[in-house]
PDB file of C-alpha atoms in Angstrom:
ATOM      1  CA  UNK A   1      90.905  53.509  83.309  1.00 72.00           C
ATOM      2  CA  UNK A   2      90.425  50.635  85.747  1.00 91.00           C
ATOM      3  CA  UNK A   3      93.115  50.160  88.399  1.00 96.00           C
ATOM      4  CA  UNK A   4      95.285  47.149  87.540  1.00 97.00           C
ATOM      5  CA  UNK A   5      94.998  45.586  91.028  1.00 98.00           C
ATOM      6  CA  UNK A   6      91.970  47.355  92.497  1.00 98.00           C
ATOM      7  CA  UNK A   7      89.772  46.625  89.519  1.00 98.00           C
ATOM      8  CA  UNK A   8      86.710  46.049  91.718  1.00 98.00           C
ATOM      9  CA  UNK A   9      87.260  48.664  94.422  1.00 98.00           C
ATOM     10  CA  UNK A  10      89.989  50.813  95.950  1.00 98.00           C
ATOM     11  CA  UNK A  11      89.481  51.526  99.648  1.00 98.00           C
ATOM     12  CA  UNK A  12      91.021  54.569 101.316  1.00 98.00           C
ATOM     13  CA  UNK A  13      91.814  53.630 104.912  1.00 98.00           C
ATOM     14  CA  UNK A  14      92.509  56.022 107.790  1.00 98.00           C
ATOM     15  CA  UNK A  15      94.528  54.689 110.745  1.00 97.00           C
ATOM     16  CA  UNK A  16      96.594  56.170 113.580  1.00 97.00           C
ATOM     17  CA  UNK A  17     100.348  56.267 112.968  1.00 97.00           C
ATOM     18  CA  UNK A  18     100.811  54.060 116.052  1.00 97.00           C
ATOM     19  CA  UNK A  19      98.634  51.207 114.740  1.00 98.00           C
ATOM     20  CA  UNK A  20     100.502  48.096 113.563  1.00 98.00           C
ATOM     21  CA  UNK A  21      97.611  45.599 113.466  1.00 98.00           C
ATOM     22  CA  UNK A  22      94.783  46.901 111.289  1.00 98.00           C
ATOM     23  CA  UNK A  23      96.850  47.201 108.099  1.00 98.00           C
ATOM     24  CA  UNK A  24      98.156  43.597 108.079  1.00 98.00           C
ATOM     25  CA  UNK A  25      94.708  42.403 109.183  1.00 98.00           C
ATOM     26  CA  UNK A  26      93.065  44.057 106.177  1.00 98.00           C
ATOM     27  CA  UNK A  27      95.714  42.667 103.835  1.00 98.00           C
ATOM     28  CA  UNK A  28      95.227  39.177 105.304  1.00 98.00           C
ATOM     29  CA  UNK A  29      91.472  39.405 104.608  1.00 98.00           C
ATOM     30  CA  UNK A  30      91.930  40.766 101.079  1.00 97.00           C
ATOM     31  CA  UNK A  31      89.898  39.444  98.161  1.00 98.00           C
ATOM     32  CA  UNK A  32      90.834  39.604  94.461  1.00 98.00           C
ATOM     33  CA  UNK A  33      90.367  42.986  92.834  1.00 98.00           C
ATOM     34  CA  UNK A  34      90.024  44.962  96.091  1.00 98.00           C
ATOM     35  CA  UNK A  35      92.934  47.021  97.418  1.00 98.00           C
ATOM     36  CA  UNK A  36      93.290  49.091 100.579  1.00 98.00           C
ATOM     37  CA  UNK A  37      95.414  52.243 100.720  1.00 98.00           C
ATOM     38  CA  UNK A  38      96.414  53.613 104.117  1.00 98.00           C
ATOM     39  CA  UNK A  39      96.791  57.181 105.267  1.00 98.00           C
ATOM     40  CA  UNK A  40      98.152  57.757 108.764  1.00 98.00           C
ATOM     41  CA  UNK A  41      96.972  60.161 111.441  1.00 97.00           C
ATOM     42  CA  UNK A  42     100.090  61.505 113.157  1.00 97.00           C
ATOM     43  CA  UNK A  43      99.934  60.618 116.862  1.00 96.00           C
ATOM     44  CA  UNK A  44     102.532  62.764 118.595  1.00 96.00           C
ATOM     45  CA  UNK A  45     101.736  61.723 122.172  1.00 96.00           C
ATOM     46  CA  UNK A  46     100.743  58.075 122.507  1.00 94.00           C
ATOM     47  CA  UNK A  47     100.336  58.037 126.315  1.00 97.00           C
ATOM     48  CA  UNK A  48      97.044  56.315 127.234  1.00 96.00           C
ATOM     49  CA  UNK A  49      97.818  55.761 130.915  1.00 96.00           C
ATOM     50  CA  UNK A  50      94.671  57.405 132.280  1.00 96.00           C
ATOM     51  CA  UNK A  51      91.353  58.878 131.173  1.00 96.00           C
ATOM     52  CA  UNK A  52      92.770  62.346 130.478  1.00 97.00           C
ATOM     53  CA  UNK A  53      95.553  61.008 128.278  1.00 95.00           C
ATOM     54  CA  UNK A  54      93.122  58.689 126.514  1.00 95.00           C
ATOM     55  CA  UNK A  55      90.905  61.657 125.663  1.00 94.00           C
ATOM     56  CA  UNK A  56      93.996  63.536 124.439  1.00 94.00           C
ATOM     57  CA  UNK A  57      94.478  60.804 121.823  1.00 92.00           C
ATOM     58  CA  UNK A  58      91.032  61.654 120.461  1.00 92.00           C
ATOM     59  CA  UNK A  59      91.951  65.353 120.389  1.00 93.00           C
ATOM     60  CA  UNK A  60      95.006  64.502 118.276  1.00 94.00           C
ATOM     61  CA  UNK A  61      92.907  62.367 115.917  1.00 93.00           C
ATOM     62  CA  UNK A  62      90.363  65.145 115.432  1.00 92.00           C
ATOM     63  CA  UNK A  63      93.117  67.628 114.629  1.00 94.00           C
ATOM     64  CA  UNK A  64      94.798  65.409 112.042  1.00 95.00           C
ATOM     65  CA  UNK A  65      92.018  63.397 110.409  1.00 96.00           C
ATOM     66  CA  UNK A  66      91.133  65.967 107.757  1.00 96.00           C
ATOM     67  CA  UNK A  67      94.673  66.031 106.392  1.00 97.00           C
ATOM     68  CA  UNK A  68      94.856  62.217 106.465  1.00 97.00           C
ATOM     69  CA  UNK A  69      91.657  62.012 104.417  1.00 98.00           C
ATOM     70  CA  UNK A  70      92.909  64.570 101.922  1.00 98.00           C
ATOM     71  CA  UNK A  71      96.168  62.650 101.419  1.00 98.00           C
ATOM     72  CA  UNK A  72      94.477  59.342 100.671  1.00 98.00           C
ATOM     73  CA  UNK A  73      92.063  61.011  98.253  1.00 98.00           C
ATOM     74  CA  UNK A  74      94.982  61.593  95.893  1.00 98.00           C
ATOM     75  CA  UNK A  75      94.944  57.880  94.963  1.00 98.00           C
ATOM     76  CA  UNK A  76      91.267  58.299  93.960  1.00 98.00           C
ATOM     77  CA  UNK A  77      89.656  55.666  96.220  1.00 98.00           C
ATOM     78  CA  UNK A  78      86.087  54.523  95.695  1.00 98.00           C
ATOM     79  CA  UNK A  79      85.183  54.184  99.368  1.00 98.00           C
ATOM     80  CA  UNK A  80      86.518  55.088 102.818  1.00 98.00           C
ATOM     81  CA  UNK A  81      87.239  52.706 105.701  1.00 98.00           C
ATOM     82  CA  UNK A  82      88.054  53.779 109.248  1.00 97.00           C
ATOM     83  CA  UNK A  83      90.987  51.767 110.578  1.00 97.00           C
ATOM     84  CA  UNK A  84      90.386  53.094 114.106  1.00 95.00           C
ATOM     85  CA  UNK A  85      87.455  52.559 116.410  1.00 91.00           C
ATOM     86  CA  UNK A  86      87.407  54.693 119.583  1.00 91.00           C
ATOM     87  CA  UNK A  87      86.361  57.851 117.733  1.00 89.00           C
ATOM     88  CA  UNK A  88      83.506  55.990 116.016  1.00 92.00           C
ATOM     89  CA  UNK A  89      81.937  55.120 119.405  1.00 94.00           C
ATOM     90  CA  UNK A  90      82.576  58.471 121.072  1.00 92.00           C
ATOM     91  CA  UNK A  91      79.514  60.461 122.050  1.00 93.00           C
ATOM     92  CA  UNK A  92      77.101  57.601 121.448  1.00 92.00           C
ATOM     93  CA  UNK A  93      74.870  57.411 118.392  1.00 92.00           C
ATOM     94  CA  UNK A  94      74.922  61.151 117.751  1.00 93.00           C
ATOM     95  CA  UNK A  95      78.700  61.277 118.021  1.00 91.00           C
ATOM     96  CA  UNK A  96      78.989  58.462 115.513  1.00 90.00           C
ATOM     97  CA  UNK A  97      76.646  60.207 113.084  1.00 92.00           C
ATOM     98  CA  UNK A  98      78.620  63.437 113.339  1.00 93.00           C
ATOM     99  CA  UNK A  99      81.877  61.575 112.734  1.00 93.00           C
ATOM    100  CA  UNK A 100      80.521  59.788 109.654  1.00 94.00           C
ATOM    101  CA  UNK A 101      79.089  63.059 108.310  1.00 96.00           C
ATOM    102  CA  UNK A 102      82.495  64.716 108.756  1.00 95.00           C
ATOM    103  CA  UNK A 103      84.296  62.015 106.770  1.00 96.00           C
ATOM    104  CA  UNK A 104      81.667  62.120 104.015  1.00 97.00           C
ATOM    105  CA  UNK A 105      81.922  65.911 103.812  1.00 97.00           C
ATOM    106  CA  UNK A 106      85.715  65.817 103.521  1.00 97.00           C
ATOM    107  CA  UNK A 107      85.923  62.941 101.039  1.00 98.00           C
ATOM    108  CA  UNK A 108      82.591  62.873  99.226  1.00 98.00           C
ATOM    109  CA  UNK A 109      82.610  59.092  99.755  1.00 98.00           C
ATOM    110  CA  UNK A 110      80.661  56.576 101.788  1.00 98.00           C
ATOM    111  CA  UNK A 111      82.482  55.181 104.817  1.00 98.00           C
ATOM    112  CA  UNK A 112      82.653  52.006 106.918  1.00 97.00           C
ATOM    113  CA  UNK A 113      83.191  52.490 110.660  1.00 96.00           C
ATOM    114  CA  UNK A 114      83.788  49.934 113.377  1.00 96.00           C
ATOM    115  CA  UNK A 115      80.813  51.093 115.435  1.00 96.00           C
ATOM    116  CA  UNK A 116      78.321  50.778 112.578  1.00 96.00           C
ATOM    117  CA  UNK A 117      79.861  47.492 111.431  1.00 97.00           C
ATOM    118  CA  UNK A 118      79.389  46.005 114.915  1.00 97.00           C
ATOM    119  CA  UNK A 119      75.802  47.253 115.025  1.00 97.00           C
ATOM    120  CA  UNK A 120      75.015  45.622 111.677  1.00 98.00           C
ATOM    121  CA  UNK A 121      76.699  42.370 112.676  1.00 98.00           C
ATOM    122  CA  UNK A 122      74.888  42.133 116.020  1.00 98.00           C
ATOM    123  CA  UNK A 123      71.519  42.738 114.353  1.00 98.00           C
ATOM    124  CA  UNK A 124      72.331  40.114 111.748  1.00 98.00           C
ATOM    125  CA  UNK A 125      73.065  37.577 114.500  1.00 98.00           C
ATOM    126  CA  UNK A 126      69.933  38.577 116.459  1.00 98.00           C
ATOM    127  CA  UNK A 127      72.040  39.360 119.541  1.00 98.00           C
ATOM    128  CA  UNK A 128      70.742  41.517 122.386  1.00 98.00           C
ATOM    129  CA  UNK A 129      73.044  40.903 125.372  1.00 98.00           C
ATOM    130  CA  UNK A 130      76.740  41.307 124.685  1.00 98.00           C
ATOM    131  CA  UNK A 131      80.120  41.072 126.386  1.00 98.00           C
ATOM    132  CA  UNK A 132      82.779  43.532 125.233  1.00 98.00           C
ATOM    133  CA  UNK A 133      86.590  43.496 125.278  1.00 98.00           C
ATOM    134  CA  UNK A 134      88.565  46.715 124.691  1.00 98.00           C
ATOM    135  CA  UNK A 135      92.117  48.019 125.140  1.00 98.00           C
ATOM    136  CA  UNK A 136      90.688  51.259 126.579  1.00 97.00           C
ATOM    137  CA  UNK A 137      90.697  53.210 129.813  1.00 97.00           C
ATOM    138  CA  UNK A 138      87.335  53.575 131.665  1.00 97.00           C
ATOM    139  CA  UNK A 139      86.366  56.722 129.729  1.00 96.00           C
ATOM    140  CA  UNK A 140      86.647  54.775 126.475  1.00 96.00           C
ATOM    141  CA  UNK A 141      84.661  51.856 127.850  1.00 97.00           C
ATOM    142  CA  UNK A 142      81.917  54.229 129.010  1.00 97.00           C
ATOM    143  CA  UNK A 143      81.515  55.569 125.474  1.00 96.00           C
ATOM    144  CA  UNK A 144      81.348  52.033 124.055  1.00 97.00           C
ATOM    145  CA  UNK A 145      78.651  51.060 126.575  1.00 97.00           C
ATOM    146  CA  UNK A 146      76.745  54.255 125.786  1.00 97.00           C
ATOM    147  CA  UNK A 147      76.814  53.625 122.035  1.00 97.00           C
ATOM    148  CA  UNK A 148      75.613  50.039 122.294  1.00 97.00           C
ATOM    149  CA  UNK A 149      72.954  50.973 124.853  1.00 97.00           C
ATOM    150  CA  UNK A 150      71.566  53.702 122.603  1.00 97.00           C
ATOM    151  CA  UNK A 151      71.171  51.271 119.697  1.00 96.00           C
ATOM    152  CA  UNK A 152      69.379  48.687 121.826  1.00 96.00           C
ATOM    153  CA  UNK A 153      72.054  46.294 123.083  1.00 98.00           C
ATOM    154  CA  UNK A 154      72.758  45.505 126.714  1.00 98.00           C
ATOM    155  CA  UNK A 155      76.439  45.319 127.637  1.00 98.00           C
ATOM    156  CA  UNK A 156      76.383  42.763 130.432  1.00 98.00           C
ATOM    157  CA  UNK A 157      80.152  42.935 131.029  1.00 98.00           C
ATOM    158  CA  UNK A 158      83.061  44.921 129.623  1.00 98.00           C
ATOM    159  CA  UNK A 159      86.755  44.190 130.093  1.00 98.00           C
ATOM    160  CA  UNK A 160      88.931  47.239 129.424  1.00 98.00           C
ATOM    161  CA  UNK A 161      92.595  46.235 129.288  1.00 98.00           C
ATOM    162  CA  UNK A 162      93.839  49.771 130.058  1.00 98.00           C
ATOM    163  CA  UNK A 163      96.815  49.584 127.705  1.00 98.00           C
ATOM    164  CA  UNK A 164      99.314  52.287 128.755  1.00 98.00           C
ATOM    165  CA  UNK A 165     100.285  53.501 125.264  1.00 97.00           C
ATOM    166  CA  UNK A 166      98.811  53.367 121.790  1.00 96.00           C
ATOM    167  CA  UNK A 167     101.577  51.071 120.527  1.00 98.00           C
ATOM    168  CA  UNK A 168     101.302  48.726 123.516  1.00 98.00           C
ATOM    169  CA  UNK A 169      97.772  47.750 122.444  1.00 98.00           C
ATOM    170  CA  UNK A 170      99.409  45.612 119.766  1.00 98.00           C
ATOM    171  CA  UNK A 171     101.471  43.817 122.437  1.00 98.00           C
ATOM    172  CA  UNK A 172      98.454  42.183 124.126  1.00 98.00           C
ATOM    173  CA  UNK A 173      98.886  38.423 123.834  1.00 98.00           C
ATOM    174  CA  UNK A 174      96.387  35.790 122.763  1.00 97.00           C
ATOM    175  CA  UNK A 175      96.466  34.389 126.308  1.00 97.00           C
ATOM    176  CA  UNK A 176      95.442  37.773 127.708  1.00 98.00           C
ATOM    177  CA  UNK A 177      92.707  38.140 125.105  1.00 98.00           C
ATOM    178  CA  UNK A 178      91.437  34.617 125.727  1.00 98.00           C
ATOM    179  CA  UNK A 179      91.155  35.404 129.444  1.00 98.00           C
ATOM    180  CA  UNK A 180      89.311  38.646 128.654  1.00 98.00           C
ATOM    181  CA  UNK A 181      86.846  36.843 126.368  1.00 98.00           C
ATOM    182  CA  UNK A 182      86.088  34.302 129.081  1.00 98.00           C
ATOM    183  CA  UNK A 183      85.736  37.096 131.648  1.00 98.00           C
ATOM    184  CA  UNK A 184      82.907  38.785 129.702  1.00 98.00           C
ATOM    185  CA  UNK A 185      81.210  35.583 128.561  1.00 98.00           C
ATOM    186  CA  UNK A 186      78.223  34.044 130.344  1.00 97.00           C
ATOM    187  CA  UNK A 187      75.406  31.661 129.364  1.00 97.00           C
ATOM    188  CA  UNK A 188      73.015  34.588 128.793  1.00 96.00           C
ATOM    189  CA  UNK A 189      75.482  36.543 126.601  1.00 98.00           C
ATOM    190  CA  UNK A 190      74.465  36.316 122.941  1.00 98.00           C
ATOM    191  CA  UNK A 191      77.740  37.576 121.416  1.00 98.00           C
ATOM    192  CA  UNK A 192      81.177  38.914 122.257  1.00 98.00           C
ATOM    193  CA  UNK A 193      82.450  42.135 120.656  1.00 98.00           C
ATOM    194  CA  UNK A 194      86.080  43.283 120.577  1.00 98.00           C
ATOM    195  CA  UNK A 195      86.848  46.976 120.054  1.00 98.00           C
ATOM    196  CA  UNK A 196      90.183  48.633 119.286  1.00 97.00           C
ATOM    197  CA  UNK A 197      91.686  48.155 115.837  1.00 98.00           C
ATOM    198  CA  UNK A 198      95.246  47.786 117.173  1.00 98.00           C
ATOM    199  CA  UNK A 199      94.210  44.764 119.259  1.00 98.00           C
ATOM    200  CA  UNK A 200      95.042  41.583 117.345  1.00 98.00           C
ATOM    201  CA  UNK A 201      91.978  39.381 117.640  1.00 98.00           C
ATOM    202  CA  UNK A 202      90.769  38.379 114.167  1.00 98.00           C
ATOM    203  CA  UNK A 203      92.195  34.840 114.231  1.00 97.00           C
ATOM    204  CA  UNK A 204      91.429  34.293 117.909  1.00 98.00           C
ATOM    205  CA  UNK A 205      87.814  35.391 117.409  1.00 98.00           C
ATOM    206  CA  UNK A 206      87.435  32.794 114.662  1.00 98.00           C
ATOM    207  CA  UNK A 207      88.677  30.104 117.055  1.00 98.00           C
ATOM    208  CA  UNK A 208      86.651  31.401 120.007  1.00 98.00           C
ATOM    209  CA  UNK A 209      83.395  31.054 118.087  1.00 98.00           C
ATOM    210  CA  UNK A 210      84.056  27.322 117.991  1.00 97.00           C
ATOM    211  CA  UNK A 211      84.703  26.962 121.705  1.00 95.00           C
ATOM    212  CA  UNK A 212      81.881  29.250 122.822  1.00 98.00           C
ATOM    213  CA  UNK A 213      79.263  28.342 120.226  1.00 98.00           C
ATOM    214  CA  UNK A 214      78.323  32.007 119.707  1.00 98.00           C
ATOM    215  CA  UNK A 215      79.435  34.972 117.580  1.00 98.00           C
ATOM    216  CA  UNK A 216      82.725  36.625 118.533  1.00 98.00           C
ATOM    217  CA  UNK A 217      83.052  39.837 116.559  1.00 98.00           C
ATOM    218  CA  UNK A 218      86.566  41.192 116.020  1.00 98.00           C
ATOM    219  CA  UNK A 219      86.244  44.815 114.983  1.00 98.00           C
ATOM    220  CA  UNK A 220      88.743  44.635 112.112  1.00 98.00           C
ATOM    221  CA  UNK A 221      86.867  41.699 110.590  1.00 98.00           C
ATOM    222  CA  UNK A 222      83.512  43.440 111.050  1.00 98.00           C
ATOM    223  CA  UNK A 223      84.732  46.696 109.486  1.00 98.00           C
ATOM    224  CA  UNK A 224      86.238  44.860 106.513  1.00 98.00           C
ATOM    225  CA  UNK A 225      83.007  42.861 106.116  1.00 98.00           C
ATOM    226  CA  UNK A 226      80.941  46.049 106.068  1.00 98.00           C
ATOM    227  CA  UNK A 227      83.243  47.657 103.497  1.00 98.00           C
ATOM    228  CA  UNK A 228      83.080  44.648 101.177  1.00 98.00           C
ATOM    229  CA  UNK A 229      79.335  44.073 101.432  1.00 98.00           C
ATOM    230  CA  UNK A 230      78.489  47.776 101.082  1.00 98.00           C
ATOM    231  CA  UNK A 231      80.310  47.654  97.764  1.00 98.00           C
ATOM    232  CA  UNK A 232      78.481  44.567  96.515  1.00 98.00           C
ATOM    233  CA  UNK A 233      81.459  42.256  97.069  1.00 98.00           C
ATOM    234  CA  UNK A 234      80.150  38.939  98.381  1.00 98.00           C
ATOM    235  CA  UNK A 235      83.391  36.917  98.457  1.00 98.00           C
ATOM    236  CA  UNK A 236      83.767  34.663 101.484  1.00 98.00           C
ATOM    237  CA  UNK A 237      86.857  35.052 103.645  1.00 98.00           C
ATOM    238  CA  UNK A 238      87.987  32.130 105.799  1.00 98.00           C
ATOM    239  CA  UNK A 239      89.847  32.252 109.106  1.00 97.00           C
ATOM    240  CA  UNK A 240      88.388  35.603 110.185  1.00 98.00           C
ATOM    241  CA  UNK A 241      85.124  34.545 111.818  1.00 98.00           C
ATOM    242  CA  UNK A 242      81.650  33.520 110.756  1.00 98.00           C
ATOM    243  CA  UNK A 243      80.673  37.024 109.637  1.00 98.00           C
ATOM    244  CA  UNK A 244      83.009  37.019 106.619  1.00 98.00           C
ATOM    245  CA  UNK A 245      82.612  33.292 106.039  1.00 98.00           C
ATOM    246  CA  UNK A 246      78.828  33.030 106.123  1.00 97.00           C
ATOM    247  CA  UNK A 247      77.252  36.457 105.523  1.00 97.00           C
TER     248      UNK A 247
END
């Protein structure tokens, strides 16, 4: 039987329990016949105040992600979407491949990740030199720079906002994000990329493309774009950047 609302596709989405942005972002970018169904990774200690605590968040994710995947499988999704991004960049290209292989092994389904979505988007735009905005501590930024470097992109500047807790990432204001975008922009930067799925930047990225005249890739928009297009869904979405509107 075809699902009454998800008659085109049902997406199983994995997100940290502390994340309050990615779920409403995905719902705001929804298209007819596609539904997203969230399973939460229990984050017991959300302290991100330094590199060691930031890495501890990843340890918690790795310990809980299998159970989160198994829970969402009970609604019989057609495809998996990662509603978190740090783990998808960790360890560079090889780390990303291992992560994707783990999710596929657990679920038996294909999966969209923020890291791969950003790679596809940047190649589509023909970008080479990029500025990056994250909510991370330096250890997280280093893994982002490593991943992009290994796939052939030069990170000319990165602005890590060093958010002190996982929940506080969602408290970053548009003014702060606008300042961060301008900090990493330069005439020789081809595109701006924002990492961190709990950072609210989908609408601002859409606006920023108009002031900067270049792609500004919000990771939630890119991940949703990859999930839709991988499943043959070509609907345009407006207000979330040129990627979903034009490609």
